[in-house]
PDB file of C-alpha atoms in Angstrom:
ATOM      1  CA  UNK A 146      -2.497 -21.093  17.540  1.00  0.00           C
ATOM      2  CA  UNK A 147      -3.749 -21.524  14.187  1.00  0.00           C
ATOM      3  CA  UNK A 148      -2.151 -19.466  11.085  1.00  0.00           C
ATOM      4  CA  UNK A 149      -4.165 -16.732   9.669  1.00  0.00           C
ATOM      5  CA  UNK A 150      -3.882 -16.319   6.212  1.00  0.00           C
ATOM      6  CA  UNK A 151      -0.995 -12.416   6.027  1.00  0.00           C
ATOM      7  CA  UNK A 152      -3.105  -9.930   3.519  1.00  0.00           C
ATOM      8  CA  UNK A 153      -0.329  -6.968   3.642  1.00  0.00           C
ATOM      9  CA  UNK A 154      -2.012  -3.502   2.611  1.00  0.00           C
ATOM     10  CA  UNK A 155      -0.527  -0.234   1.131  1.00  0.00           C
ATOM     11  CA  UNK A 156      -1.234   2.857   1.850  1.00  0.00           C
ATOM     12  CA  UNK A 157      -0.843   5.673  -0.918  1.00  0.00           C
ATOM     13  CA  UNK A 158      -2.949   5.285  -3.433  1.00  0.00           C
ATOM     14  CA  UNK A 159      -4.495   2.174  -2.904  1.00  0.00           C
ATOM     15  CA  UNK A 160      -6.094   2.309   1.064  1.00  0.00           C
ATOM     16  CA  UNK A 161      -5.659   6.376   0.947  1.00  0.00           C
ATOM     17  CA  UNK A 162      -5.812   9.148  -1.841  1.00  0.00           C
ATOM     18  CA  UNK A 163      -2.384  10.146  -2.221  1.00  0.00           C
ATOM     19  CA  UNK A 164      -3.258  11.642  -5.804  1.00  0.00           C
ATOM     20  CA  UNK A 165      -5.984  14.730  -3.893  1.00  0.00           C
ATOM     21  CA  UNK A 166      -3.264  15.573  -0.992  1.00  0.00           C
ATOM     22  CA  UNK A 167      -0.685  15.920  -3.441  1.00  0.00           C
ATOM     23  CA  UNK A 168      -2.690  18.758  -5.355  1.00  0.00           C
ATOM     24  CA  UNK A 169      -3.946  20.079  -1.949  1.00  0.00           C
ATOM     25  CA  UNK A 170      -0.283  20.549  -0.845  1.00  0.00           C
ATOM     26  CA  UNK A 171       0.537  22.063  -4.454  1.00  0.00           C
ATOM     27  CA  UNK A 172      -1.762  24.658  -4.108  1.00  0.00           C
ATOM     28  CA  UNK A 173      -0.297  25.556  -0.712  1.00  0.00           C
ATOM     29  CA  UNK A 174       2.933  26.050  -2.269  1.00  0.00           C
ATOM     30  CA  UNK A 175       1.899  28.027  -4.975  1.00  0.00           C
ATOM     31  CA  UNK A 176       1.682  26.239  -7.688  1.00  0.00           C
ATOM     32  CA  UNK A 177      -2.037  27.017  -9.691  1.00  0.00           C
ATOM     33  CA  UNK A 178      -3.239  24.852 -12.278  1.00  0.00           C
ATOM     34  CA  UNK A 179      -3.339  20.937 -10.519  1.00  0.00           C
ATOM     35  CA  UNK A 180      -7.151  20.988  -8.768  1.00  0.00           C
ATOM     36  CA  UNK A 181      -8.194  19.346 -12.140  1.00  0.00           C
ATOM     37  CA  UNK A 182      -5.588  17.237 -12.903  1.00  0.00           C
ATOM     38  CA  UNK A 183      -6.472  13.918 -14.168  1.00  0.00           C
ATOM     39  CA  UNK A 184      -5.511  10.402 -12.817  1.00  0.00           C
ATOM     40  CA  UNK A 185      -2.120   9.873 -13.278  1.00  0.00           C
ATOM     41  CA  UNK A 186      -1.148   7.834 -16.420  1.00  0.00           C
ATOM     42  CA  UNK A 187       2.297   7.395 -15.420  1.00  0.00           C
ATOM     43  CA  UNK A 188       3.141   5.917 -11.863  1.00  0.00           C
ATOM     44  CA  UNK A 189       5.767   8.854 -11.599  1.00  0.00           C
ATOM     45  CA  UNK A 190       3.267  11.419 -12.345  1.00  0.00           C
ATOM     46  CA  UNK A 191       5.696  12.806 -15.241  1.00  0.00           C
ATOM     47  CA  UNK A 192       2.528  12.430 -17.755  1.00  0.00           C
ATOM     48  CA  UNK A 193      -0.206  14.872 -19.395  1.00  0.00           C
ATOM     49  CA  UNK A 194      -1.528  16.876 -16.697  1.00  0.00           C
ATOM     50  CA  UNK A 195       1.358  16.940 -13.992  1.00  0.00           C
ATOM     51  CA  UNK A 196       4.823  17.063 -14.372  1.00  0.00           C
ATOM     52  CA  UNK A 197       7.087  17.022 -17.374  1.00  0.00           C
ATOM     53  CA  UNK A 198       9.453  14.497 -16.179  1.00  0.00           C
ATOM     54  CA  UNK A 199      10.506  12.575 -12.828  1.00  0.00           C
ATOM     55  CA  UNK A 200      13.370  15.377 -11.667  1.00  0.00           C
ATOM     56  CA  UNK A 201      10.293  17.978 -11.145  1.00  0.00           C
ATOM     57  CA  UNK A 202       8.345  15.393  -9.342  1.00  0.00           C
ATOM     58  CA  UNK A 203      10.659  14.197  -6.670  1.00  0.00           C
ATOM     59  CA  UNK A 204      11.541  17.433  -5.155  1.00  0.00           C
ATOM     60  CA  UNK A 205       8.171  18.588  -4.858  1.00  0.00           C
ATOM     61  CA  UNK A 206       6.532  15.244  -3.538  1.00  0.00           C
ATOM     62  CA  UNK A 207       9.485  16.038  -0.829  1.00  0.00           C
ATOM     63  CA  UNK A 208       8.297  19.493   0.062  1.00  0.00           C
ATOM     64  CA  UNK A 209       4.788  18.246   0.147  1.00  0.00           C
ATOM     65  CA  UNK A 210       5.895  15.325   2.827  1.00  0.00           C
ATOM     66  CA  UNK A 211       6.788  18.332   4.978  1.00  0.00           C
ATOM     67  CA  UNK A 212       3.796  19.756   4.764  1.00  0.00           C
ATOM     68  CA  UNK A 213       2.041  16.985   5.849  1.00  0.00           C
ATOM     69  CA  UNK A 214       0.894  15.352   3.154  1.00  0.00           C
ATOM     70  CA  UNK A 215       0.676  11.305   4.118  1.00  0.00           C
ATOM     71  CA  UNK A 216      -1.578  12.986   7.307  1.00  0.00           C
ATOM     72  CA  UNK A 217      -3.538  15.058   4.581  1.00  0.00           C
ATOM     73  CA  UNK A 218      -4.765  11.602   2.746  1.00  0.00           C
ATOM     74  CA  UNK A 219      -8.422  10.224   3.020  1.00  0.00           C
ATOM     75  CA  UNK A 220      -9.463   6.426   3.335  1.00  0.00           C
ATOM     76  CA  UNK A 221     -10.724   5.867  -0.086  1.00  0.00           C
ATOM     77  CA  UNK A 222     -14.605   5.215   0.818  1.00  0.00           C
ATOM     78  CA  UNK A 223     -15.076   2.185   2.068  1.00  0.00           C
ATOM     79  CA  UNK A 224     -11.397   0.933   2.808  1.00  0.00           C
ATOM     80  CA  UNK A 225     -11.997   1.618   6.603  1.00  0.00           C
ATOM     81  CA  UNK A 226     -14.911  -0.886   6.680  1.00  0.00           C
ATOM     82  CA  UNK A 227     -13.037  -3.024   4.682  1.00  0.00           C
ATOM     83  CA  UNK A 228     -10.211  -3.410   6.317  1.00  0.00           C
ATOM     84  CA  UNK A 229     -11.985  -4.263   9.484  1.00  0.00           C
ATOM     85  CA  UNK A 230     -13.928  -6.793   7.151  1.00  0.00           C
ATOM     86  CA  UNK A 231     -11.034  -8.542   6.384  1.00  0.00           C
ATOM     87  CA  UNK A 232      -8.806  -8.111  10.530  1.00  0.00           C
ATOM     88  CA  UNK A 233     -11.721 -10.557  11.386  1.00  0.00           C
ATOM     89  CA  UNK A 234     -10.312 -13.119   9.732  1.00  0.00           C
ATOM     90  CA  UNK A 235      -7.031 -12.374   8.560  1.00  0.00           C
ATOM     91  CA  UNK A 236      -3.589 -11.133   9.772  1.00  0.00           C
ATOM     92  CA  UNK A 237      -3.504  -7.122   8.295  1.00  0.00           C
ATOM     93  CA  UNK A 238      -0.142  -5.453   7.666  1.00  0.00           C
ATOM     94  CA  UNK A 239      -0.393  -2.082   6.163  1.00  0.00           C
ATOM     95  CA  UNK A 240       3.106  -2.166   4.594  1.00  0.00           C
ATOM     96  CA  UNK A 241       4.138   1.358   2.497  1.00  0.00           C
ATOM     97  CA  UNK A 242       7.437   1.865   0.240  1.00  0.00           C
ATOM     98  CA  UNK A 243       7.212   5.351   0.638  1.00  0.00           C
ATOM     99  CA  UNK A 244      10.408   7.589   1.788  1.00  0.00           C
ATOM    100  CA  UNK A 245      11.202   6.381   4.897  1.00  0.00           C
ATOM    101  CA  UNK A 246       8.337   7.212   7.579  1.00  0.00           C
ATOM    102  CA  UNK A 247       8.719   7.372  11.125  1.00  0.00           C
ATOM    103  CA  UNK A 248       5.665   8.836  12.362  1.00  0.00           C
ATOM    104  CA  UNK A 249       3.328   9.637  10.116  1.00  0.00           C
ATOM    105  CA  UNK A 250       2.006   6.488   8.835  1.00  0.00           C
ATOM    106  CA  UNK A 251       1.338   5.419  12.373  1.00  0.00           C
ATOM    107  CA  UNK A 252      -0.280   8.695  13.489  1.00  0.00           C
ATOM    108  CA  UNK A 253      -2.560   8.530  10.418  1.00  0.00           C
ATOM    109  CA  UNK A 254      -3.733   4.580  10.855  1.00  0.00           C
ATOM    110  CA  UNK A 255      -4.061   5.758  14.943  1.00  0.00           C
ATOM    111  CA  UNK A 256      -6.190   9.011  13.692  1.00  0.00           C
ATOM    112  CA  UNK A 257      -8.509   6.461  11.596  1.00  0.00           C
ATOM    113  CA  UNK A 258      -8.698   4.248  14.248  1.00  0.00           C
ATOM    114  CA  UNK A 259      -6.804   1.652  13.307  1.00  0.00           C
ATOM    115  CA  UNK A 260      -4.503   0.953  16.098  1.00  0.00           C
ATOM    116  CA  UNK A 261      -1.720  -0.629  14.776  1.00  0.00           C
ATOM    117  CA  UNK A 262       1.654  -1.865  16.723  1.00  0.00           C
ATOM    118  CA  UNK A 263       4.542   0.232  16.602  1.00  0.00           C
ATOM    119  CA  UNK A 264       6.322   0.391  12.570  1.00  0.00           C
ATOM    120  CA  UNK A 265       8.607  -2.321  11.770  1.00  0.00           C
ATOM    121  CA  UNK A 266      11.069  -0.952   9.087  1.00  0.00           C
ATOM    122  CA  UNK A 267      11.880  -4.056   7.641  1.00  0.00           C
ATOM    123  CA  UNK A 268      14.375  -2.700   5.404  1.00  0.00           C
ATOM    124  CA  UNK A 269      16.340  -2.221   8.160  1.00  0.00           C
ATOM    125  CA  UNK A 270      15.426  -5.529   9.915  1.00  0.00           C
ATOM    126  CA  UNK A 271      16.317  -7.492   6.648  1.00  0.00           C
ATOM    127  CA  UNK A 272      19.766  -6.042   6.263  1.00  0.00           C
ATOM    128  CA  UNK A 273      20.986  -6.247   9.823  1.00  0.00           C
ATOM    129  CA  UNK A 274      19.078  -9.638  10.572  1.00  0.00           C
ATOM    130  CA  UNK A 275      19.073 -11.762   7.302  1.00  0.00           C
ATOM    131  CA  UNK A 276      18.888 -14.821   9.019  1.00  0.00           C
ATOM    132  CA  UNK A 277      16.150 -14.064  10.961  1.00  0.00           C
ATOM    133  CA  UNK A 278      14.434 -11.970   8.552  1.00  0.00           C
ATOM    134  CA  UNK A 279      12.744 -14.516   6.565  1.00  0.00           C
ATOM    135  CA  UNK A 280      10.583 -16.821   8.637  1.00  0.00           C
ATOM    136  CA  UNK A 281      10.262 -14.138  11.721  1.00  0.00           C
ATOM    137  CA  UNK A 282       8.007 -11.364  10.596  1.00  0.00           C
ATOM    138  CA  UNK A 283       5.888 -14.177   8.249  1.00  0.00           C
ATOM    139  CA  UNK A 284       5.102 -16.331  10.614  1.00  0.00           C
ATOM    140  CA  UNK A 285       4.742 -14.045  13.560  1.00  0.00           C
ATOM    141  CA  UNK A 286       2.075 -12.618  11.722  1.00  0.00           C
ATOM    142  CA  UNK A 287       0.430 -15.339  10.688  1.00  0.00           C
ATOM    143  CA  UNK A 288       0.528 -17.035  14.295  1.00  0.00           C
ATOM    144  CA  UNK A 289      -0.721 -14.235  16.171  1.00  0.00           C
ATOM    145  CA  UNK A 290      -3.220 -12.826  13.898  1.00  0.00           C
ATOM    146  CA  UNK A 291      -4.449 -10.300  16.683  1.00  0.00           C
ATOM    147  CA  UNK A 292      -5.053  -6.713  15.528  1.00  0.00           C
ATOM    148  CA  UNK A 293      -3.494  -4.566  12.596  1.00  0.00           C
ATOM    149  CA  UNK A 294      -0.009  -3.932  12.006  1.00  0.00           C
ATOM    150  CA  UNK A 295       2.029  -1.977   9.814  1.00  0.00           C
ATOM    151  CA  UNK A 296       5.440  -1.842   8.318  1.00  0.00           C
ATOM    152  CA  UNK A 297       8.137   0.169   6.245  1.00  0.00           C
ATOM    153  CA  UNK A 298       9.565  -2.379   3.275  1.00  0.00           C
ATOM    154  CA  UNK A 299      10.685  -1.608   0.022  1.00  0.00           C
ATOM    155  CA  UNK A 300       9.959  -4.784  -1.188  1.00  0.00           C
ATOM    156  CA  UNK A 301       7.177  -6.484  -0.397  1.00  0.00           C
ATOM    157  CA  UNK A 302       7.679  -9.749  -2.533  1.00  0.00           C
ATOM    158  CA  UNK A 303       9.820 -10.322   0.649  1.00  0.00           C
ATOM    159  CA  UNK A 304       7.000 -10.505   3.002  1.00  0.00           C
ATOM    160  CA  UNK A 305       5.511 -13.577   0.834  1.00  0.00           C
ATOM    161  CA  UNK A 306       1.850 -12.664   1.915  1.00  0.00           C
ATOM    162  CA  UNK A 307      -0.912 -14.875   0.849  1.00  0.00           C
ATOM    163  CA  UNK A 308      -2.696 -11.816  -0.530  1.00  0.00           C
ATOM    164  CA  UNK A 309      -1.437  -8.129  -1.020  1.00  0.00           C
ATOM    165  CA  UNK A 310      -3.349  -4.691  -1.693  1.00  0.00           C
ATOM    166  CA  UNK A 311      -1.234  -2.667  -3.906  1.00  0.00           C
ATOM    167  CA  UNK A 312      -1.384  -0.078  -6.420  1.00  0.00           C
ATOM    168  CA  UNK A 313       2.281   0.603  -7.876  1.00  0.00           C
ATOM    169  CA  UNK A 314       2.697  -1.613 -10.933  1.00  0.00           C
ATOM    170  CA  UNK A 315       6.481  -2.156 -10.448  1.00  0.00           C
ATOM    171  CA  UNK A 316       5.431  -3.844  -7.332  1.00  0.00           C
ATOM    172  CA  UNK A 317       2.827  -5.525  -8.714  1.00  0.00           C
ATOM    173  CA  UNK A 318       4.651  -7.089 -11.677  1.00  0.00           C
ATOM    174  CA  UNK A 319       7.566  -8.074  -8.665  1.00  0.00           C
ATOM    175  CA  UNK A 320       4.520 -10.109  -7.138  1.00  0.00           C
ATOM    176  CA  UNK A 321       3.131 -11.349  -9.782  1.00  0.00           C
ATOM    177  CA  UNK A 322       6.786 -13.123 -11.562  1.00  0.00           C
ATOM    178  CA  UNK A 323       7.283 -14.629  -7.841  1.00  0.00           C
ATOM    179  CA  UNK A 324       3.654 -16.307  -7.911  1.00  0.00           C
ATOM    180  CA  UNK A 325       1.938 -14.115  -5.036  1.00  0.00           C
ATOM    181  CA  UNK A 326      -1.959 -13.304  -5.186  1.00  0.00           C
ATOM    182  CA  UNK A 327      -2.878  -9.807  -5.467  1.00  0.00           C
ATOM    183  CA  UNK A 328      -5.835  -7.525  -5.061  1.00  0.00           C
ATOM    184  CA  UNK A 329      -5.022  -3.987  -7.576  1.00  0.00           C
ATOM    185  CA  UNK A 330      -6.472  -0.205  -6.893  1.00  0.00           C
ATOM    186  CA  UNK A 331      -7.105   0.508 -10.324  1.00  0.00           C
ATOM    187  CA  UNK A 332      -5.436   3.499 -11.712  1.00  0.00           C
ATOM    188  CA  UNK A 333      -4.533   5.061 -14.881  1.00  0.00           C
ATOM    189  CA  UNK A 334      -1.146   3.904 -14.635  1.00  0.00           C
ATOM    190  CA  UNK A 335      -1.540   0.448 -13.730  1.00  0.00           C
ATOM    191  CA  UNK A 336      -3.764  -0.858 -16.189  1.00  0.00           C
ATOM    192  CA  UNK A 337      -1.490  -3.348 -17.769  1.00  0.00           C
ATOM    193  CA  UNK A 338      -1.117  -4.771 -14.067  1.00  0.00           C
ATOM    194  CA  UNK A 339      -5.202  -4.758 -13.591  1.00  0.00           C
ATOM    195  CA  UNK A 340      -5.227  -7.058 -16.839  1.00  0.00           C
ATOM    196  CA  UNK A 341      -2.544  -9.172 -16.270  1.00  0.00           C
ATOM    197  CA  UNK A 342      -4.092  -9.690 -12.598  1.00  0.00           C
ATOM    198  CA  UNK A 343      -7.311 -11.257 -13.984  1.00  0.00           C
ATOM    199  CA  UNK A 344      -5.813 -13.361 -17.145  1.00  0.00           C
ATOM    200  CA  UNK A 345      -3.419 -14.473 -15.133  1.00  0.00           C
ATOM    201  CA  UNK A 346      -5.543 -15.768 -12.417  1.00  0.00           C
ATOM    202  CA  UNK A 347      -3.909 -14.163  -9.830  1.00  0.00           C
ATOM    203  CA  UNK A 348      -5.978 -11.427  -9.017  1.00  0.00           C
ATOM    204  CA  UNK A 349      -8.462  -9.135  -9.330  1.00  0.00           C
ATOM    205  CA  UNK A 350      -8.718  -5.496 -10.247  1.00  0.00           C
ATOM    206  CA  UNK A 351     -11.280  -2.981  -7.663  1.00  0.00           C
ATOM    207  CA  UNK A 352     -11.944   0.549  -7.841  1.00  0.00           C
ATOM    208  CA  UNK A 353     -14.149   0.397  -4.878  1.00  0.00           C
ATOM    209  CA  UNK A 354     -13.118  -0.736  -1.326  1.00  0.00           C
ATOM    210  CA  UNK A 355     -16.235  -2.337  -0.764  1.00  0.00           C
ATOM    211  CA  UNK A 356     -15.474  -5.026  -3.531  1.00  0.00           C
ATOM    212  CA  UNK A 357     -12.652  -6.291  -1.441  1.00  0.00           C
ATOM    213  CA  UNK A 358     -13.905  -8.514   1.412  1.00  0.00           C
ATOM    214  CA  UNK A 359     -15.664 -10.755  -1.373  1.00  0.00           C
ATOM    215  CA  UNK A 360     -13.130 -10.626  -3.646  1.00  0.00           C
ATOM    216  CA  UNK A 361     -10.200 -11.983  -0.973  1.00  0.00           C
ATOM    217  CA  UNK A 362     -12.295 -14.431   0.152  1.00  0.00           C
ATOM    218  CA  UNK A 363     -11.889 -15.421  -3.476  1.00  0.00           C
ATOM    219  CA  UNK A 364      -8.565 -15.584  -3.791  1.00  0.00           C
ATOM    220  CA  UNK A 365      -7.969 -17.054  -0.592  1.00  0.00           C
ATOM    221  CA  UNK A 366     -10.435 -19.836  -1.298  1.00  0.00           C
ATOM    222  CA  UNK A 367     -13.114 -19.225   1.321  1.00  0.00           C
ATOM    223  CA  UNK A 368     -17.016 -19.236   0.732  1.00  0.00           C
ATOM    224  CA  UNK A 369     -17.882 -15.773  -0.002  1.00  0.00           C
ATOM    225  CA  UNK A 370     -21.018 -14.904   2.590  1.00  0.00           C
TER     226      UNK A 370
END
């Protein structure tokens, strides 16, 4: 079978709005004052407008898991589309960082449509199978390029995908120093990352879903139709 280019995809914040279910679950809990609270400048949300530093973040983006909030999130508009765009001709893996996820990222892609295999947590898979870890879930993905599938991995420089979706500029700058393409969901807080995308010539920045398709077909050095 022939390879299919990998395009690995996250989820909060750049495929689903992490930043409205966060202030939907802070209301529930109480807390008044978030509804208008600007885009994030600051990838920890300790910044003007949220929280006053990273120790009164975490516990309450913990409470707010518990209440659901990765099943509260909304395709950004277009992503859905999008992502089907880009299945047609390319391996997907929706691969998230976030604490570790059992259920809920699968429920949520299933709920959308998107039926994706069971979760791999390759943080696991790495650690226990190192020598197998490196060419198996690459090239399995690449060789059967069937369908949409989705992962748990810390880092994603590991997966070595020909194109990745991402939003977190820690990540980004990690893909970036090893080479890899990427495609960045602007945000207030990863600006630096949108710039150094485009100079560098290994991305591009988006802040709508329907720019994607053409612009991996870019990257990936196909004929944009």
């Amino acid at each position: 079978m022939t390879e299919r280019p990998l395009i690995a995809i996250d989820l909060d914040n750049t495929f689903a709005d992490y930043t409205t279910a966060s202030k939907d679950c802070l209301t529930q809990m109480g807390y008044d004052g978030y509804a208008d609270a600007p885009d994030p400048s600051d990838y920890s949300f300790a910044c003007s407008g949220w929280f006053k530093d990273e120790n009164m973040f975490l516990p309450l983006h913990r409470r707010a898991v518990g209440l659901g909030l990765y099943l509260r999130e909304r395709p950004y508009a277009g992503a859905l589309d999008a992502a089907y765009d880009v299945a047609r001709r390319h391996s997907v893996l929706f691969a998230t960082s976030r604490e570790p996820d059992e259920t809920d990222g699968l429920r949520w892609l299933h709920a959308y449509g998107l039926d994706a295999t069971p979760n791999w947590n390759l943080d696991l898979w790495r650690d226990t199978y190192p020598e197998t870890f490196e060419w198996t879930i690459r090239d399995s993905c690449r060789r059967d390029g069937s369908g949409i599938r989705f992962c748990h991995i810390w880092d994603k420089t590991f997966l070595d995908a020909d194109l990745t979706v991402e939003d977190n500029p820690h990540t980004l700058n990690r893909l970036m120093d090893k080479g890899l393409r990427v495609l960045v969901k602007r945000h207030a807080y990863n600006l630096p990352q949108c710039e150094r995308a485009e100079q560098s010539g290994l991305g591009f920045a988006f802040d709508d879903w329907t720019q994607v398709p053409t612009l991996a077909k870019r990257l990936l050095g196909e004929n944009a139709k």
